[in-house]
XYZ file of C-alpha atoms in Angstrom:
513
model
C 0.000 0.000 0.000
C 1.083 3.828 -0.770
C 0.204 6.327 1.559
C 2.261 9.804 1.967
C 2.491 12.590 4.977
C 4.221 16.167 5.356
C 7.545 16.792 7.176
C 9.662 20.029 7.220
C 13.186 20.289 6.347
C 15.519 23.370 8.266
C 17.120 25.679 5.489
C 18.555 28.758 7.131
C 15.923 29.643 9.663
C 12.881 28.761 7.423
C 11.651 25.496 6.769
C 11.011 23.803 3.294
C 8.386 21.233 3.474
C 9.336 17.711 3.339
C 6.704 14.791 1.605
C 7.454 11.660 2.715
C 6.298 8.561 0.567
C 5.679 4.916 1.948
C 5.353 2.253 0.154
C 4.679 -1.417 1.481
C 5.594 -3.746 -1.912
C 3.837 -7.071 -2.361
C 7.551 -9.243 -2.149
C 10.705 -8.047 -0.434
C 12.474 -7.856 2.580
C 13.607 -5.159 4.944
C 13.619 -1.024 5.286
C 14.892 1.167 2.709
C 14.918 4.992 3.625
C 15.853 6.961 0.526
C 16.108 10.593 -0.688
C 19.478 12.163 0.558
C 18.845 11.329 4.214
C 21.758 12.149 6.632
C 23.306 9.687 9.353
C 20.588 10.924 11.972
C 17.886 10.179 9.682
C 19.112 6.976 8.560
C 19.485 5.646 12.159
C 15.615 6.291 13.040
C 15.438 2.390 11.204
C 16.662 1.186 14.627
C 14.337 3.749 16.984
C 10.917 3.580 14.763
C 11.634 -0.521 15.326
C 12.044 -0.501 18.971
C 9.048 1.993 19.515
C 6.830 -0.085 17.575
C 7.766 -2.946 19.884
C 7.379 -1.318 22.890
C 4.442 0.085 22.232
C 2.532 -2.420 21.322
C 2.652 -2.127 17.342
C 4.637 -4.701 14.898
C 6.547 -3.780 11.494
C 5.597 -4.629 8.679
C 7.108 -8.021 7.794
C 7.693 -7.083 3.805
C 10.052 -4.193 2.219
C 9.204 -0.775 2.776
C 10.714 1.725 0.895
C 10.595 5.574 2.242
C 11.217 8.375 0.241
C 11.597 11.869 1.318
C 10.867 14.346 -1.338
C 12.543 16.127 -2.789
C 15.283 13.662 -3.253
C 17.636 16.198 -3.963
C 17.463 18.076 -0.650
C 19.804 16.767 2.037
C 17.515 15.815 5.168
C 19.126 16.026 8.606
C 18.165 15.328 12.109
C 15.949 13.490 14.080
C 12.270 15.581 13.443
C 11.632 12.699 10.848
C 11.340 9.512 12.961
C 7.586 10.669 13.737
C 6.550 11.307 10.106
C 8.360 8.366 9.057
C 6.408 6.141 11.436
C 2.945 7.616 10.590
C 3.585 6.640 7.655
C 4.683 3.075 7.935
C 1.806 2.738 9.919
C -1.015 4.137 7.508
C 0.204 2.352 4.696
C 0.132 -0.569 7.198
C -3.668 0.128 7.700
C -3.164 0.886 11.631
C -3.906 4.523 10.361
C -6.238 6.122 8.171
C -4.469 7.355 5.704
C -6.894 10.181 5.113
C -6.040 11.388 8.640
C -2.472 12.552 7.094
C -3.521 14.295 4.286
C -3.023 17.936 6.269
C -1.149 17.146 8.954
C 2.944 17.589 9.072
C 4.561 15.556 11.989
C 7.842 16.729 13.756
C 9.782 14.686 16.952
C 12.323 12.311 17.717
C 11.307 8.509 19.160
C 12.701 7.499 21.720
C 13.422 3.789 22.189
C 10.112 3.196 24.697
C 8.306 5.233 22.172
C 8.348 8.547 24.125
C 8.093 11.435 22.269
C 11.351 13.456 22.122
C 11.493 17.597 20.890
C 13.294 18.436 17.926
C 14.796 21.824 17.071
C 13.176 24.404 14.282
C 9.814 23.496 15.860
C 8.546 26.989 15.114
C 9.393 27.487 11.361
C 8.254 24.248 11.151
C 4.962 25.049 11.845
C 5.083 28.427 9.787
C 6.038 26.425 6.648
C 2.642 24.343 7.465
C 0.198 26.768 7.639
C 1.859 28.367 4.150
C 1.517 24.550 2.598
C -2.345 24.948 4.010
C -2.266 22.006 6.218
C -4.417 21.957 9.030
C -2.760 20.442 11.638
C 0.725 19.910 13.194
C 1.562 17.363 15.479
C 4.776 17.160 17.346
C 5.778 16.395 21.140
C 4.378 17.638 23.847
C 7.573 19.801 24.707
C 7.405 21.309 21.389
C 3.223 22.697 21.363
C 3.774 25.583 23.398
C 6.474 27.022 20.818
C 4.597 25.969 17.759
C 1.193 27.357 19.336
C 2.400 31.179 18.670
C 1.612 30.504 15.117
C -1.676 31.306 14.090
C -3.789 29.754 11.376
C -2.513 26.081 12.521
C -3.796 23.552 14.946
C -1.114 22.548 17.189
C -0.886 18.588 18.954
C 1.368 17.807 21.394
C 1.409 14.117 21.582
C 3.391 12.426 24.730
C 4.687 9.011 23.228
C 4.005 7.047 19.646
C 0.949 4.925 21.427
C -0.938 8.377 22.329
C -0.335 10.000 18.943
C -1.353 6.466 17.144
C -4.635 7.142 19.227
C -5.596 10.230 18.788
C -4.825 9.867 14.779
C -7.180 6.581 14.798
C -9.859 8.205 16.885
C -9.302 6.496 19.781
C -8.383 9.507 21.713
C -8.329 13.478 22.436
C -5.918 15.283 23.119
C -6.604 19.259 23.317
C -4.802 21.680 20.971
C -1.881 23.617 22.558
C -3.107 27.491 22.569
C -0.656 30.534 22.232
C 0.376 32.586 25.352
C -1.644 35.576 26.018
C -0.512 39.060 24.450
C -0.738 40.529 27.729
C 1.928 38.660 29.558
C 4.210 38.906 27.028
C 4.427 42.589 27.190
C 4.590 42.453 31.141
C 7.817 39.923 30.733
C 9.275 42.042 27.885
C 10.413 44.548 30.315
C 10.918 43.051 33.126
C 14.546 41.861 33.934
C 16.918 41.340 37.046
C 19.360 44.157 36.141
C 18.876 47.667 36.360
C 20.668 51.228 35.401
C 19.485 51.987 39.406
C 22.486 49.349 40.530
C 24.896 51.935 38.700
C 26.491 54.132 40.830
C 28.207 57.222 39.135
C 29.276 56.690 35.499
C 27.155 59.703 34.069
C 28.736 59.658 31.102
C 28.980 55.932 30.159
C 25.260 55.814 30.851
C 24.573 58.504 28.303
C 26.530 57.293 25.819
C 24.584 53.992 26.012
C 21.459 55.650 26.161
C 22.311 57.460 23.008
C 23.322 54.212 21.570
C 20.422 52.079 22.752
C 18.342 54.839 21.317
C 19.838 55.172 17.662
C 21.099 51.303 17.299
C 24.567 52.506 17.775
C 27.860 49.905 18.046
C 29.738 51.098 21.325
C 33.439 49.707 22.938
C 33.996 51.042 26.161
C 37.692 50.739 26.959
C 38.557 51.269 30.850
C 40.747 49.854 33.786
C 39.950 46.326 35.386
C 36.588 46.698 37.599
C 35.760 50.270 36.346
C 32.120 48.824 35.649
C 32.585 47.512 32.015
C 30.451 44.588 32.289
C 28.006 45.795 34.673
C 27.061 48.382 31.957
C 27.169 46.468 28.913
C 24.395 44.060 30.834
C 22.139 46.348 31.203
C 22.278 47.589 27.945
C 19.426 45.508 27.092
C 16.949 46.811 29.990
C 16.764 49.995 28.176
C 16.029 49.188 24.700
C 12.570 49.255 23.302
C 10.509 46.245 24.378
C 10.357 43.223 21.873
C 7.548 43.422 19.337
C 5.075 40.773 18.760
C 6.952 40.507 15.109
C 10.386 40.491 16.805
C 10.118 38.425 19.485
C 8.880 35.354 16.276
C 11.799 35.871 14.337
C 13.873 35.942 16.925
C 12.559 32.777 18.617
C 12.763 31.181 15.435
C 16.704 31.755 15.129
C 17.202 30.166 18.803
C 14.502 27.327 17.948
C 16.600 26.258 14.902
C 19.909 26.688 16.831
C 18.052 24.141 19.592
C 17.940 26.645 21.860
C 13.994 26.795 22.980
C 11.902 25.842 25.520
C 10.679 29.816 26.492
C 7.903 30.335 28.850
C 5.097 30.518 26.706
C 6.652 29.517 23.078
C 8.207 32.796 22.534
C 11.286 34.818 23.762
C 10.034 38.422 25.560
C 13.138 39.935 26.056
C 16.026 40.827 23.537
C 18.677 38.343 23.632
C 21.875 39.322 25.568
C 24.707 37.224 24.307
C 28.333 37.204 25.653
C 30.563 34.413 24.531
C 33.909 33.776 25.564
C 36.758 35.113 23.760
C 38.123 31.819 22.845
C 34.605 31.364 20.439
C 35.744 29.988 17.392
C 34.845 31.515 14.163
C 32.127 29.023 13.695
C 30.910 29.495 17.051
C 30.553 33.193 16.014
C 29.225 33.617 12.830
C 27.425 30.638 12.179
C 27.795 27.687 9.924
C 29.509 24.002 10.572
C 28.836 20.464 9.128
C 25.267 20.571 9.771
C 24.890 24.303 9.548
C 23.933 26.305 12.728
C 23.439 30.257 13.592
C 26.441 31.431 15.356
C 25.992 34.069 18.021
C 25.966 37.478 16.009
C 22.716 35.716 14.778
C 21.720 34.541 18.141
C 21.652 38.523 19.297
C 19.330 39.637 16.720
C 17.165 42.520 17.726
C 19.475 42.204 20.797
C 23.089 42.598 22.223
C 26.301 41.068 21.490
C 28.264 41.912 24.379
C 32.444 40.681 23.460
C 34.441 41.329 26.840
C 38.024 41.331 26.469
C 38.042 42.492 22.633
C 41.643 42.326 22.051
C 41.664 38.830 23.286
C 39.487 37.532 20.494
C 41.581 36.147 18.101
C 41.998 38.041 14.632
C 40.161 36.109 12.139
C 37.158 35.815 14.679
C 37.064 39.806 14.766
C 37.684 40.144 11.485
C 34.565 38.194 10.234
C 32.913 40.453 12.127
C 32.964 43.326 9.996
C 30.547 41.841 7.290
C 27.506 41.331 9.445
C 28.167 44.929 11.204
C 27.808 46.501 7.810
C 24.841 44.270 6.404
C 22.870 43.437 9.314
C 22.833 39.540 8.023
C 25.766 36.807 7.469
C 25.907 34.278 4.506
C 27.205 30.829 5.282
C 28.456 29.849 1.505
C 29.714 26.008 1.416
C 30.303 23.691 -1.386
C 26.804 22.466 -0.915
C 24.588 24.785 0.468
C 24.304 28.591 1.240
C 21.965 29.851 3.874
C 21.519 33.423 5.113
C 21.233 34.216 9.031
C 19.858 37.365 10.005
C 22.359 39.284 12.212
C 20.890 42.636 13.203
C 22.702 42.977 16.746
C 23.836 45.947 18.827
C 27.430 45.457 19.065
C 28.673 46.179 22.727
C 32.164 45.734 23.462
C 34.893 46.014 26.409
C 38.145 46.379 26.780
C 41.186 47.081 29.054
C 43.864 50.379 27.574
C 46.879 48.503 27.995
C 48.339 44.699 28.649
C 48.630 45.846 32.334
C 44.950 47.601 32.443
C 46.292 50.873 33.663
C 46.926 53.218 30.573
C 45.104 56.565 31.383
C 43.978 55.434 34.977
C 43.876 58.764 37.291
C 45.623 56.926 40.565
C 47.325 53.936 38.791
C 50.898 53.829 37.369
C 50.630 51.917 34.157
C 53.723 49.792 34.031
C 53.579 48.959 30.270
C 55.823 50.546 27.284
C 54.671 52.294 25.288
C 55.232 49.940 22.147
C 53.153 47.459 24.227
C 50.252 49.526 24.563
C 50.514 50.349 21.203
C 50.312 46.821 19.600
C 47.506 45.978 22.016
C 45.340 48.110 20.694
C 46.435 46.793 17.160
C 44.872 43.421 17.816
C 41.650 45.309 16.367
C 41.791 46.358 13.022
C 41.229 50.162 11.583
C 38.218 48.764 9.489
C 36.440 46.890 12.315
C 37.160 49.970 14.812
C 35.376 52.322 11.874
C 32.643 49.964 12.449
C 31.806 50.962 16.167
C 29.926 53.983 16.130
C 30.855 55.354 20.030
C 34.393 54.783 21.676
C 33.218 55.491 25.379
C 36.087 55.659 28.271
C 35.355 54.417 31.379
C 36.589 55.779 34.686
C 36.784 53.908 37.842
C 34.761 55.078 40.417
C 35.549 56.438 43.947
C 35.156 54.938 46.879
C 33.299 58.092 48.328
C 31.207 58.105 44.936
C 30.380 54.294 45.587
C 29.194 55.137 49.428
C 27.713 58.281 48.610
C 25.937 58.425 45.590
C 22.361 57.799 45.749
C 20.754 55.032 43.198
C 20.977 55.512 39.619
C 18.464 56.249 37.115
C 16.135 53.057 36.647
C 16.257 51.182 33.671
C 12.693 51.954 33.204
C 12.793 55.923 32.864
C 15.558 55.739 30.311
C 13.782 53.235 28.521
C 10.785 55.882 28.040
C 13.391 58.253 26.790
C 15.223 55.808 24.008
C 11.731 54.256 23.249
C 10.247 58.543 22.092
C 14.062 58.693 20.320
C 13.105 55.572 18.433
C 9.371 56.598 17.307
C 10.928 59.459 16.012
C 13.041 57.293 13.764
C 10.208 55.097 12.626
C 8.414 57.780 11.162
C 11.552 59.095 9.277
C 12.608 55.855 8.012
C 8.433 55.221 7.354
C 8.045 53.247 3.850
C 12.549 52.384 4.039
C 12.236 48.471 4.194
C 15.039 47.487 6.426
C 15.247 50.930 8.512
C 14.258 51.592 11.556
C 17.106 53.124 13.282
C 19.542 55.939 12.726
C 22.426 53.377 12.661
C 20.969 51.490 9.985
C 21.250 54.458 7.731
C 22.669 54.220 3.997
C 24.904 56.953 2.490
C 21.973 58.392 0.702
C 20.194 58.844 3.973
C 23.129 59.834 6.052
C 23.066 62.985 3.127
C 18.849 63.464 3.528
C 18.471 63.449 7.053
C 21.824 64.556 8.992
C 21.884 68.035 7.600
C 24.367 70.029 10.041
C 23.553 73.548 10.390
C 26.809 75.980 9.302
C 28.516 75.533 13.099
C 27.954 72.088 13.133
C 29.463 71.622 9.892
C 32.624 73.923 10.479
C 33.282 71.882 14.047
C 32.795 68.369 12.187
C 35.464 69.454 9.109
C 38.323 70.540 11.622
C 37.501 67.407 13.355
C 38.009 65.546 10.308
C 41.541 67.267 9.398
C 42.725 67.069 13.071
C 41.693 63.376 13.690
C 42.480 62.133 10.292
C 38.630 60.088 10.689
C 37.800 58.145 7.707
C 35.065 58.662 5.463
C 33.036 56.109 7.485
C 33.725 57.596 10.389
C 32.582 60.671 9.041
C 28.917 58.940 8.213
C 28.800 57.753 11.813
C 29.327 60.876 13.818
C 26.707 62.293 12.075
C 24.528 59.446 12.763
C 25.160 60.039 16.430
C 25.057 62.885 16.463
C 20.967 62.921 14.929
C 20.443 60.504 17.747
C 21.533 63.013 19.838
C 19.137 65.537 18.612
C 16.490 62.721 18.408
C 16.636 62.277 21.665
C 16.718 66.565 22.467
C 13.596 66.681 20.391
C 15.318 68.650 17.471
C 14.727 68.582 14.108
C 18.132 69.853 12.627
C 21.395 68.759 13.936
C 23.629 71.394 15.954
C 26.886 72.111 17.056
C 26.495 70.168 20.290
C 25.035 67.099 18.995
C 28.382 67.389 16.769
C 30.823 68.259 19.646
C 29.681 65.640 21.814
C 29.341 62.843 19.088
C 33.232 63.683 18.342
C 33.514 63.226 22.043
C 32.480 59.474 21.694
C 35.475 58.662 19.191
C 38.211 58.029 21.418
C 40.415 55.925 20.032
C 40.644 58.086 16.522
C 42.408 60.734 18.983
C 46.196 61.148 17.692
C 47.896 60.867 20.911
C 45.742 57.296 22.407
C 48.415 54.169 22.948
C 51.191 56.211 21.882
């Protein structure tokens, strides 16, 4: 007997939809999986025959042939033991076959016939309702994530005896529903850290406010325990919430990288990813054997927070420089080419010197200054161009750390950044891609960052004095129509200017020399 079902193949972070053909012949021995399956997929032989025995089903006794089509896609992982078994089973008669005819299955048996959760649940379920199916059953661990899509029913099934049921008729099982909208926007702005734990630091906290606000790249460069890290987390508590829009194509990068399993099927904050600085360049960009998104793409509509910059090593940092500029990273192999989305807020840290100590105002730095100066060469003049703000950090006093009353919460510069970036929309209104000053073109830089005649004089000796680059040109004024986004002005003055140059520090003549 003949009988097909739907399955979904992982391409990038969408999902191609997978039909996969049984076929029980009338002589013959044996199971014969075909249609460029990988290792993973070829092993689920040995799991679909031990689930059948222990839960109380039999294989078929004559050849059955599977075919996933298209034959000419590679298939990879475990997602396809479920469809595969489905299958066997309808064209074994255990199953109406008509009860597959809009359904896609996802999940991993185990050996007892427990069902497992697979990765790229979520894109999974978007490629079904775009096919038109009606239903998607996967394992119970997986429903909540696939419930945020609307348009589909969603089945969370516990083991292979429970879906077999519920498929026959034999049994109910209730549709997973989506998380309320209201929760989600309490949880997208609620988190543990808060600007109110930062004492002092005035300036570093405006500079990340003015970053936060226009999308800006920032490096903050400072002594050991001058309060680096304990800014750069908290960078995300003051960036607009997620959107309903974000927060699914966000969870749909971390549900293909295996990474789900949110309360409620969908991320509500923006990722805050900080990996260690001996990340490989895989690790970081993306890619591999069985291609995965590194963690540029794992920060989308977040932060990517690298501490110890210089420690990276070069080629890491250096691959860098794409996604910066195009918001997205291509993984290009022999055999396949997928496209990660990579739309991050770079945010990183770094000590002056070998010793820490360059600049500090108590501290005697006990480097030389050729040492100094090749530290800071571990990051290339093209990648530095690339970070918008250059922000020093100063330690801070004892007396300022018993004395000074809390910070600013989190919440009130939020309010702030979240007016700068309406502002924005409505500029970039109708500019597909836009939505921040940062993400500016040339062409835009020209339209909307119109200095007045002050402005323009202080940015052109700034130019000849710091010898900036052309791109470094573009990103002042970017920063500096944050700055007057967030001062409510239209046109761009001389302070906005002056105090965008201010955030350049390491294009100063005399720094590490």
């Amino acid at each position: 007997m003949f009988v097909k079902t739907h399955a979904g193949a992982l391409v990038g972070i969408d999902a191609v939809a997978v039909t996969v053909e049984v076929d029980i012949a009338a002589s013959g021995l044996g199971l014969y999986l075909v249609g460029l399956p990988d290792n993973a997929v070829k092993e689920s032989e040995q799991r679909i025959r031990a689930a059948f025995e222990n839960s109380g089903e039999r294989m078929s006794g004559r050849k059955v042939v599977v075919n996933l089509a298209p034959a000419d896609l590679r298939k990879e992982g475990s997602g396809f033991d479920l469809p595969i078994a489905v299958g066997i089973l309808a064209a074994m008669g255990r199953i109406d076959a008509a009860a597959l005819a809009d359904t896609m299955f996802a999940g991993e048996l185990s050996l007892d016939g427990s069902l497992r959760p697979v990765r790229g649940v979520l894109p999974l379920a978007v490629r079904a309702r775009r096919e038109g199916l009606r239903r998607l059953v996967v394992a119970r661990g997986n429903a909540a994530e696939a419930a945020v899509v609307d348009g589909i029913e969603v089945i969370g099934a516990g083991d292979l005896k429970e879906c077999v049921a519920y498929l026959a008729g034999e049994a109910a099982i209730e549709p997973a529903r989506a998380a309320e909208a209201e929760p989600f926007e309490r949880a997208a702005t609620r988190y543990e850290a808060d600007f109110a734990d930062v004492r002092g630091q005035a300036h570093a906290k405006r500079a990340l406010e003015i970053a936060a606000a226009g999308g800006h790249n920032v490096l903050l460069i400072g002594p050991p325990g001058s309060g680096k890290t304990m800014l750069a987390a908290r960078m995300p508590t003051i960036l607009p919430p997620l959107t309903r829009e974000e927060a699914l194509e966000t969870t749909k990068i971390h549900s293909v990288a295996g990474k789900g399993g949110f309360e409620g099927g969908l991320m509500t904050r923006r990722p805050f990813r900080a990996p260690h600085h001996l990340a490989s360049q895989v690790a970081i960009i993306g890619g591999g054997q069985s291609p995965r998104p590194g963690e540029v793409s794992l920060a989308h509509n977040g932060v990517l927070f690298l501490d110890e910059l210089p420690e990276f090593g070069r080629s890491v940092l250096e691959v860098l420089r794409q996604p910066l500029e195009n918001r997205a990273i291509v993984v290009s192999r022999a055999k396949y080419s997928v496209e990660y989305p990579a739309n991050f807020t770079l945010v990183a840290a770094m000590n002056p010197c070998p010793c820490g100590y360059y600049n500090h105002p108590t501290k005697e730095c006990t480097c030389s200054p050729g040492a100094v100066h090749r530290y800071m060469g571990r990051i290339s003049g093209p990648l530095m161009d690339r970070i918008d703000m250059h922000i020093e950090v100063t330690p801070v006093t004892p007396e300022e750390l018993a004395g000074a009353a809390p910070g600013e919460p989190s919440a009130a510069i939020r309010e702030r950044v979240m007016r700068a970036r309406e502002v924005q929309r409505e500029r970039f209104r109708g500019a597909e891609g836009v939505h921040a000053n940062a993400l500016m073109n040339a062409a835009m830089v020209r339209d909307c960052c119109r200095p007045d005649a002050a402005a323009a004089a202080l940015l052109a000796r700034a130019m000849e004095r710091l010898s900036l680059s052309a791109r470094a040109y573009d990103r002042i004024l970017k920063v500096a129509r944050t700055i007057a986004d967030l001062a409510g002005r239209a046109d761009i003055a001389a302070a906005d200017v002056a105090e965008a140059i201010g955030y350049r520090s390491l294009d100063r003549e005399a720094w590490g020399r």
